[in-house]
mmCIF file of C-alpha atoms and ligand atoms in Angstrom:
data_model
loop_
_atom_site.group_PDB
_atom_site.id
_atom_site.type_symbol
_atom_site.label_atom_id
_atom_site.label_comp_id
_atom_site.label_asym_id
_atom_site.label_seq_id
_atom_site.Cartn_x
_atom_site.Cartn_y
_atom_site.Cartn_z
ATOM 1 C CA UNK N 224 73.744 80.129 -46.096
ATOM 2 C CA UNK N 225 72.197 83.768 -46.467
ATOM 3 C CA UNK N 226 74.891 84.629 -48.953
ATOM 4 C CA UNK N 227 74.052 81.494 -50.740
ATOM 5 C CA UNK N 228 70.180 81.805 -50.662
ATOM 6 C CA UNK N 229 70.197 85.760 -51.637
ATOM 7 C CA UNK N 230 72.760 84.328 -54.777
ATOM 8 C CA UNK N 231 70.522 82.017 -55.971
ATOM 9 C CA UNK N 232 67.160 83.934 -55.492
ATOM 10 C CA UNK N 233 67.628 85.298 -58.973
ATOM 11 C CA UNK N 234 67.905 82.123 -60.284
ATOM 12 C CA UNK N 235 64.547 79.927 -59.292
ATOM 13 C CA UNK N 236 65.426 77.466 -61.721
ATOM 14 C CA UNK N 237 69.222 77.082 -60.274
ATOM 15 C CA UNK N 238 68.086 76.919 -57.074
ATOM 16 C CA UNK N 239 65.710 74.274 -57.302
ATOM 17 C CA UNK N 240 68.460 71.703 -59.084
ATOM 18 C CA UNK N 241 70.683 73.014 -56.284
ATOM 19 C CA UNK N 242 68.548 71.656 -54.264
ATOM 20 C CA UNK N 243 68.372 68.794 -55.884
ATOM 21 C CA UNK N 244 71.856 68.181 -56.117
ATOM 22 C CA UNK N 245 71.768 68.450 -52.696
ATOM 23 C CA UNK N 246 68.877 66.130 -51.564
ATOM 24 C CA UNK N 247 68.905 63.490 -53.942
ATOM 25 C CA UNK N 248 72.343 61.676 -53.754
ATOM 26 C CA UNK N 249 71.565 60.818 -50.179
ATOM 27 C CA UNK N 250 67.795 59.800 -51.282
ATOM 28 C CA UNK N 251 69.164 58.064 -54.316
ATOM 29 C CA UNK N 252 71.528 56.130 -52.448
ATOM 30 C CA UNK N 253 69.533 54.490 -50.423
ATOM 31 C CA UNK N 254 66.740 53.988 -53.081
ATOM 32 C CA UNK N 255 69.455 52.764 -55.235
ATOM 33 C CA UNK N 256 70.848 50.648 -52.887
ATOM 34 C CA UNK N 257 67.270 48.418 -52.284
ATOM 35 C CA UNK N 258 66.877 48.917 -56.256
ATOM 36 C CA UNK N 259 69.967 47.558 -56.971
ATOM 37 C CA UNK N 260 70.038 44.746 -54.313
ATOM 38 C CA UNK N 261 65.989 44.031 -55.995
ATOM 39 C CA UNK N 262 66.957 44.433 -59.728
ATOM 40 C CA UNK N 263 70.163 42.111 -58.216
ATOM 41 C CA UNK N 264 67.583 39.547 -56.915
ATOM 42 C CA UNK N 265 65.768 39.418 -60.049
ATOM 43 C CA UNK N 266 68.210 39.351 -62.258
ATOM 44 C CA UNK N 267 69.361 36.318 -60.045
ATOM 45 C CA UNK N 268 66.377 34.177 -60.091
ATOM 46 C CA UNK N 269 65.466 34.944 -63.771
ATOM 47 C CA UNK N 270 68.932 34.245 -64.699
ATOM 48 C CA UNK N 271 68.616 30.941 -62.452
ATOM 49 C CA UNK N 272 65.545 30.329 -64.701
ATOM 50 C CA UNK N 273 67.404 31.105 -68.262
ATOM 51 C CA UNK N 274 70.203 28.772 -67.186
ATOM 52 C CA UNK N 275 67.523 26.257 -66.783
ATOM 53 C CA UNK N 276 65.722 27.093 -69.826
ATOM 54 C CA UNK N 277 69.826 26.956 -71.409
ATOM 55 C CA UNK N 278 70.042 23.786 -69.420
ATOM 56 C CA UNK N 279 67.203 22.789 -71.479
ATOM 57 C CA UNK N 280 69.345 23.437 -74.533
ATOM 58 C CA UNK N 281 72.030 21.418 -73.519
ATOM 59 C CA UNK N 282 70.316 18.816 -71.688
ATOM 60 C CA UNK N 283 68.312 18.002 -75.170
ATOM 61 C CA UNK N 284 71.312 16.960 -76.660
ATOM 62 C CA UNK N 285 72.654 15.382 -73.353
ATOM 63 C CA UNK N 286 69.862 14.027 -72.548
ATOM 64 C CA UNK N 287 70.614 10.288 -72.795
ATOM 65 C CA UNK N 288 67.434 7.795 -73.973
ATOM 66 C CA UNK N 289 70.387 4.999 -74.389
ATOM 67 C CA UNK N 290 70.625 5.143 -70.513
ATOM 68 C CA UNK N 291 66.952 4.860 -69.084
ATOM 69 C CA UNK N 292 65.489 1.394 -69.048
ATOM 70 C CA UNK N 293 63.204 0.899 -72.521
ATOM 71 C CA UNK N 294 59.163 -0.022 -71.508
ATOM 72 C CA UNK N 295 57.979 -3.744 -72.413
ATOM 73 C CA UNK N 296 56.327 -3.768 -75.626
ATOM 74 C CA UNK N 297 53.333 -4.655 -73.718
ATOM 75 C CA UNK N 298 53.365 -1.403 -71.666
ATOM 76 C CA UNK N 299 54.022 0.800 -74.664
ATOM 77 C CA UNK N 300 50.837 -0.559 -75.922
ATOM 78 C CA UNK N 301 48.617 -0.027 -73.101
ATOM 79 C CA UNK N 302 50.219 3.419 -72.546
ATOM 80 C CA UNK N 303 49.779 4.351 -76.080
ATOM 81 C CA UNK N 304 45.815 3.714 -75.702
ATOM 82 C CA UNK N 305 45.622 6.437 -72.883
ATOM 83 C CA UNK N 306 44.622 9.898 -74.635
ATOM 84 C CA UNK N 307 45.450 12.433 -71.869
ATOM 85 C CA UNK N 308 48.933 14.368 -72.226
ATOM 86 C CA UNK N 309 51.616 12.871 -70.133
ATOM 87 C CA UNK N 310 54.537 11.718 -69.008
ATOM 88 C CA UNK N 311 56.054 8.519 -66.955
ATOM 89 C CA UNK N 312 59.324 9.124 -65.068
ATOM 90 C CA UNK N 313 61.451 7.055 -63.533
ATOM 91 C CA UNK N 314 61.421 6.906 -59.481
ATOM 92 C CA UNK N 315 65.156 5.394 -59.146
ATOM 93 C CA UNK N 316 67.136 6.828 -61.694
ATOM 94 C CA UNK N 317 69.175 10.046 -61.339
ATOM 95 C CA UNK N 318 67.336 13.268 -62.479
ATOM 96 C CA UNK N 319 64.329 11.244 -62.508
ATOM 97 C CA UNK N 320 64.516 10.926 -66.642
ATOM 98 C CA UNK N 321 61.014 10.874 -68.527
ATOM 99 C CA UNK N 322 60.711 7.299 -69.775
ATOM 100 C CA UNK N 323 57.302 7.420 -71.377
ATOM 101 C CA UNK N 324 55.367 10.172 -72.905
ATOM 102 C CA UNK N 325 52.184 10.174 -74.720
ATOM 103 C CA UNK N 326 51.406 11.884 -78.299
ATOM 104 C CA UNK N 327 49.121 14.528 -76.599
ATOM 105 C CA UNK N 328 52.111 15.464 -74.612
ATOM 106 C CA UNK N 329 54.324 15.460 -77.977
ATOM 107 C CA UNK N 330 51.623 17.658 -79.635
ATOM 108 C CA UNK N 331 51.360 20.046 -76.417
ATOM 109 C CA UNK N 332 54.617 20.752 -76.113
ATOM 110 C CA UNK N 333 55.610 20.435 -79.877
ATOM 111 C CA UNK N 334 58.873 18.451 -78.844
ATOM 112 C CA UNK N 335 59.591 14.402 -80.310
ATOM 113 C CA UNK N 336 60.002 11.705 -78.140
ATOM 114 C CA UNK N 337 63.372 10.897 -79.171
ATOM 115 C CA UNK N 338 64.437 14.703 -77.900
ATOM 116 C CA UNK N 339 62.818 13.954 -74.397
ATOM 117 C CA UNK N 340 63.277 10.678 -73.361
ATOM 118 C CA UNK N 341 65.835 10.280 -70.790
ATOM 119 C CA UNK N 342 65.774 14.221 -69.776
ATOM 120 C CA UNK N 343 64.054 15.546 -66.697
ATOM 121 C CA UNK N 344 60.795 16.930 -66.704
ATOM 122 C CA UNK N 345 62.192 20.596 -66.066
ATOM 123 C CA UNK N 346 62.955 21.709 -69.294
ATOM 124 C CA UNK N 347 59.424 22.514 -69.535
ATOM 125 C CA UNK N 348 60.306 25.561 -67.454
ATOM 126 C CA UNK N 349 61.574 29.041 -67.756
ATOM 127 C CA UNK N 350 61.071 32.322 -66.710
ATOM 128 C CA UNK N 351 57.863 32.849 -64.798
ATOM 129 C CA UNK N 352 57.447 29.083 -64.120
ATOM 130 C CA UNK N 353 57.104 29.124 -59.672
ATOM 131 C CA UNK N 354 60.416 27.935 -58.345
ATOM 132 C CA UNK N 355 57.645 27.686 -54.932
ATOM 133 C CA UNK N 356 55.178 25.441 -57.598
ATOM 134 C CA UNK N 357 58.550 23.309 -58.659
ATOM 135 C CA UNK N 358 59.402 22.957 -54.637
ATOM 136 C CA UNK N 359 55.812 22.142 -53.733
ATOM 137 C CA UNK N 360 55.604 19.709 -56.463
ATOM 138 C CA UNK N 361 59.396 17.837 -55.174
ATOM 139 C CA UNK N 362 57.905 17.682 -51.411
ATOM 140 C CA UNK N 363 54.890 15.855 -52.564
ATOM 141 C CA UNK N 364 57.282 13.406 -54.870
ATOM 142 C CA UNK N 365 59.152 12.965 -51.996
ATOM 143 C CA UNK N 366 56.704 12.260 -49.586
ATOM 144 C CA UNK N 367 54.865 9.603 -52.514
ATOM 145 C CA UNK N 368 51.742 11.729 -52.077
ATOM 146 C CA UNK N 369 49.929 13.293 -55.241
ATOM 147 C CA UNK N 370 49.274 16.490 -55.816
ATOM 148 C CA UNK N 371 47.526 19.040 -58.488
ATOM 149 C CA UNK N 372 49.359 22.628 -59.360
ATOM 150 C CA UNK N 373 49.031 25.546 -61.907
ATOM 151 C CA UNK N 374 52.334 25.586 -63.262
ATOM 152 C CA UNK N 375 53.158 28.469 -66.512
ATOM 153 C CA UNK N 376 55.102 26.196 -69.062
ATOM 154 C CA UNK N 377 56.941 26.243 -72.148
ATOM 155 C CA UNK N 378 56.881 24.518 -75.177
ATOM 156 C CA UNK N 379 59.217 23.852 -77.750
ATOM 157 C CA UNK N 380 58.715 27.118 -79.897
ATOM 158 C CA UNK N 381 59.308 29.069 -76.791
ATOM 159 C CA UNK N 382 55.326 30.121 -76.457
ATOM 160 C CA UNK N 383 53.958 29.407 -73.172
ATOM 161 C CA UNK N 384 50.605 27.504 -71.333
ATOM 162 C CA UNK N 385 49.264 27.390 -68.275
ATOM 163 C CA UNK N 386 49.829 23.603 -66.951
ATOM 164 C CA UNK N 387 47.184 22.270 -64.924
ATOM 165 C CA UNK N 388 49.534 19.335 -63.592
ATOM 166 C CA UNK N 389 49.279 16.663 -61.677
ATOM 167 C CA UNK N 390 51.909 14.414 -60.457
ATOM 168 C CA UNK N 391 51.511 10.903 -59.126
ATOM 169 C CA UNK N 392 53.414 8.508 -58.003
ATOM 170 C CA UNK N 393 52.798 4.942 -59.874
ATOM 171 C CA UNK N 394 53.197 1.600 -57.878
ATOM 172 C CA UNK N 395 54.680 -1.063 -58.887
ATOM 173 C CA UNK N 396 52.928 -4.486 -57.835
ATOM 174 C CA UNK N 397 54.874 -4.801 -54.534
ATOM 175 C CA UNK N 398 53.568 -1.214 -53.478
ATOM 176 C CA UNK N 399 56.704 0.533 -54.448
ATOM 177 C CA UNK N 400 56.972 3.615 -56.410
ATOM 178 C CA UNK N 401 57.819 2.972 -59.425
ATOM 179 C CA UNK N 402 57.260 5.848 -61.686
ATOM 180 C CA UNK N 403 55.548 9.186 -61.500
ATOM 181 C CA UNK N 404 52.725 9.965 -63.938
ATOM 182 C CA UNK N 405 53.041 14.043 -64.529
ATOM 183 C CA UNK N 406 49.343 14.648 -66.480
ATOM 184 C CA UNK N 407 49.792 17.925 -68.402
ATOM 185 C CA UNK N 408 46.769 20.094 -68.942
ATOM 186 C CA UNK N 409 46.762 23.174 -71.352
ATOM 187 C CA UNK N 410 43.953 25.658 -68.864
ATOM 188 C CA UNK N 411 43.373 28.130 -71.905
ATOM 189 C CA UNK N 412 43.030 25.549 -74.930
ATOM 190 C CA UNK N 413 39.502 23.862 -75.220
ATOM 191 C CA UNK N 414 39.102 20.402 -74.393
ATOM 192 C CA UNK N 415 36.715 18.126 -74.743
ATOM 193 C CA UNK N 416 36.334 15.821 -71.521
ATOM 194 C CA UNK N 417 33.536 14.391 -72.570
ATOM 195 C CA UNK N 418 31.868 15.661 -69.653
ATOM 196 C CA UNK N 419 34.112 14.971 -67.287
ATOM 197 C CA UNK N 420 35.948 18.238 -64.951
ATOM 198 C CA UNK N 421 39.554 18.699 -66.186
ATOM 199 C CA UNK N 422 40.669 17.058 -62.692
ATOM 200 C CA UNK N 423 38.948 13.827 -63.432
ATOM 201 C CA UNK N 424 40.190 13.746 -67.038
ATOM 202 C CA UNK N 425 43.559 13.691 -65.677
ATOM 203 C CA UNK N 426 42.751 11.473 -62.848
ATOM 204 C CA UNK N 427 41.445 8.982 -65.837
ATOM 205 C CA UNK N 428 45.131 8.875 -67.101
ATOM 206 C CA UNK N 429 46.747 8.244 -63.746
ATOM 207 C CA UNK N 430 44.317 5.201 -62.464
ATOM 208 C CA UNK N 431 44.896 3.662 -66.371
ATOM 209 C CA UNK N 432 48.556 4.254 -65.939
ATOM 210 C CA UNK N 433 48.212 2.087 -62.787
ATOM 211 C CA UNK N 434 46.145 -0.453 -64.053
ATOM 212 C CA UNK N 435 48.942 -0.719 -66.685
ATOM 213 C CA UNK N 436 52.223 -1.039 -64.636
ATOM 214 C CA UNK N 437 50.337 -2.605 -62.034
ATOM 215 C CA UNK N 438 49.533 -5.793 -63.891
ATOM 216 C CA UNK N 439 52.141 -5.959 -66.131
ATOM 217 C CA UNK N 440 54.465 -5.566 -63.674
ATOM 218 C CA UNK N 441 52.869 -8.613 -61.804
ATOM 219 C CA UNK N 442 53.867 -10.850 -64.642
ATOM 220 C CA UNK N 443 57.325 -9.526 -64.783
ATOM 221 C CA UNK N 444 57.089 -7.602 -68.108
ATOM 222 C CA UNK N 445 57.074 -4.237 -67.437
ATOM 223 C CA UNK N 446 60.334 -3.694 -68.684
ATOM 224 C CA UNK N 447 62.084 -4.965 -71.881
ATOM 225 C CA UNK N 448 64.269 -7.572 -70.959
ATOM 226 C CA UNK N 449 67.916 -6.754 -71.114
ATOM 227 C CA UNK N 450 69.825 -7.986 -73.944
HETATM 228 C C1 NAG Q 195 55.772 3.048 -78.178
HETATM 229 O O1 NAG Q 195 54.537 3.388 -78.779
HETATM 230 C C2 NAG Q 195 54.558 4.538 -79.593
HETATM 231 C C3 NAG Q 195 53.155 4.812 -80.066
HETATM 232 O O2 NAG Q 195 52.330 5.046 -78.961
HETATM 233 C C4 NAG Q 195 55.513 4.340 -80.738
HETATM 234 O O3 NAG Q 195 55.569 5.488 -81.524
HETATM 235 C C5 NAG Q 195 56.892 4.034 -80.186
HETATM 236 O O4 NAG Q 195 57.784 3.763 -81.208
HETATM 237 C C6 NAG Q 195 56.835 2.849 -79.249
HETATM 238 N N1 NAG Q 195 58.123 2.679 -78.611
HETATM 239 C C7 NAG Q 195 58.687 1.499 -78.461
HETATM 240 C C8 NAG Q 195 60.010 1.518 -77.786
HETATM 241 O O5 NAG Q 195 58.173 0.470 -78.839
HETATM 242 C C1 NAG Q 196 58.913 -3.036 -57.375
HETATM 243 O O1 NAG Q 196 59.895 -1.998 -57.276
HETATM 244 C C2 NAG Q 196 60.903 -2.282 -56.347
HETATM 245 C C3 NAG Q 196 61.798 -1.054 -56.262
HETATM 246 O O2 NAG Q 196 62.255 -0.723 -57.519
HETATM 247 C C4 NAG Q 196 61.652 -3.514 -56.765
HETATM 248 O O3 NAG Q 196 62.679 -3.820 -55.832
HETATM 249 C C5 NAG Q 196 60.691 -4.693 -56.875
HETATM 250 O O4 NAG Q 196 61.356 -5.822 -57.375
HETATM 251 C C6 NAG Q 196 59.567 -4.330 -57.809
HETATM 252 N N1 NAG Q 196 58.571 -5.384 -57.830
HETATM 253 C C7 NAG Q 196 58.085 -5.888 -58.947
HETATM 254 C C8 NAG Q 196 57.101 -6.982 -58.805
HETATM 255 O O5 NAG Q 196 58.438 -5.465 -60.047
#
């Protein structure tokens, strides 16, 4: 030790990196053991979210509009004359496909109805988007309640929004779930709600949605009938 100390004396420098070499490998392996099992994690859970933004990729061309059930020509209409930015999915089918969606969802999220229809509502998301948000949001569909989240999103070109969303379920006229209206709100674009707050706005397109399925369902035509 004394040998060793009086040999490097004349050598600050070589002493300090000695010293280094000494101390660090057991400091870095512990530090780069939680690094590693963090940068693991991460790398994880974004990966998780790039498959689902891939998924997104693959599910637009396997997305299938042939399967889901087409809307009466009667609730197209009434649908079309709602302005807010959303989208109807269906309760009972797998996935829960989007059956519906409105032109202000179209021009949100810059994709076509043909590319949507009959894909879940997920390839909205990607990295960043709150897998806790996405949970919170399945409970409530689960439990047929309604609820309102801030949600980051992605659009077709790959830019991003912050969603105020809002999910309902939509009853059919023997009380049973139907659909779920998912009203998409851009938080940093302006709007014009004609005076309205943003959550009213959106709560407009949800009780017009109802009105819609509600009564048209009633007389049997909500959807078009098979061939
Ligand atoms: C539904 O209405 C939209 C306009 O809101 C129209 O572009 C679309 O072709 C209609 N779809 C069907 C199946 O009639
Ligand atoms: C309401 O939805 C339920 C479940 O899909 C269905 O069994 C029932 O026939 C529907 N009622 C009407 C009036 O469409």
């Amino acid at each position: 030790m004394v040998t060793l100390v009086l040999f490097l004396l004349p050598f600050p420098g070589m002493e300090t990196r000695r010293r280094l070499e000494a101390e660090e490998p057991r400091i870095a392996s512990v530090c780069d053991k939680e690094m590693a099992l963090s940068t693991a994690n991460k790398i994880f859970s974004t990966l998780n979210r790039y498959s689902k933004l891939t998924g997104l990729v693959v599910c637009e061309r396997r997305c299938d509009s042939v399967g889901i059930p087409a809307l009466s020509s009667s609730l197209n209409l009434s649908l079309g004359r709602i302005k807010q930015s959303f989208v109807l999915t269906d309760r009972h089918l797998p996935d829960m496909p989007i059956v519906y969606a409105s032109d202000a969802f179209l021009s949100l999220t810059g994709y076509s109805r043909e590319e949507i229809l009959g894909c879940n509502c997920r390839f909205l998301n990607g990295p960043g988007t709150s897998a806790e948000v996405l949970e919170e949001i399945n409970q409530h569909i689960c439990l047929e309640e309604a609820c309102t989240v801030h949600l980051l999103n992605y659009r077709k070109d790959g830019s991003t929004f912050r969603d105020l969303l809002h999910v309902s379920p939509i009853r059919n006229s023997s009380g049973k779930v139907a659909f779920h209206v998912w009203v998409h709100l851009d938080e940093s674009a302006k709007h014009d709600f004609s005076g309205l707050t943003p959550e009213v706005w959106q709560l407009g397109a949800v009780g017009a949605v109802r009105v819609a399925v509600r009564s048209l369902s009633a007389s049997g035509s909500l959807l078009r009938p098979s061939q």
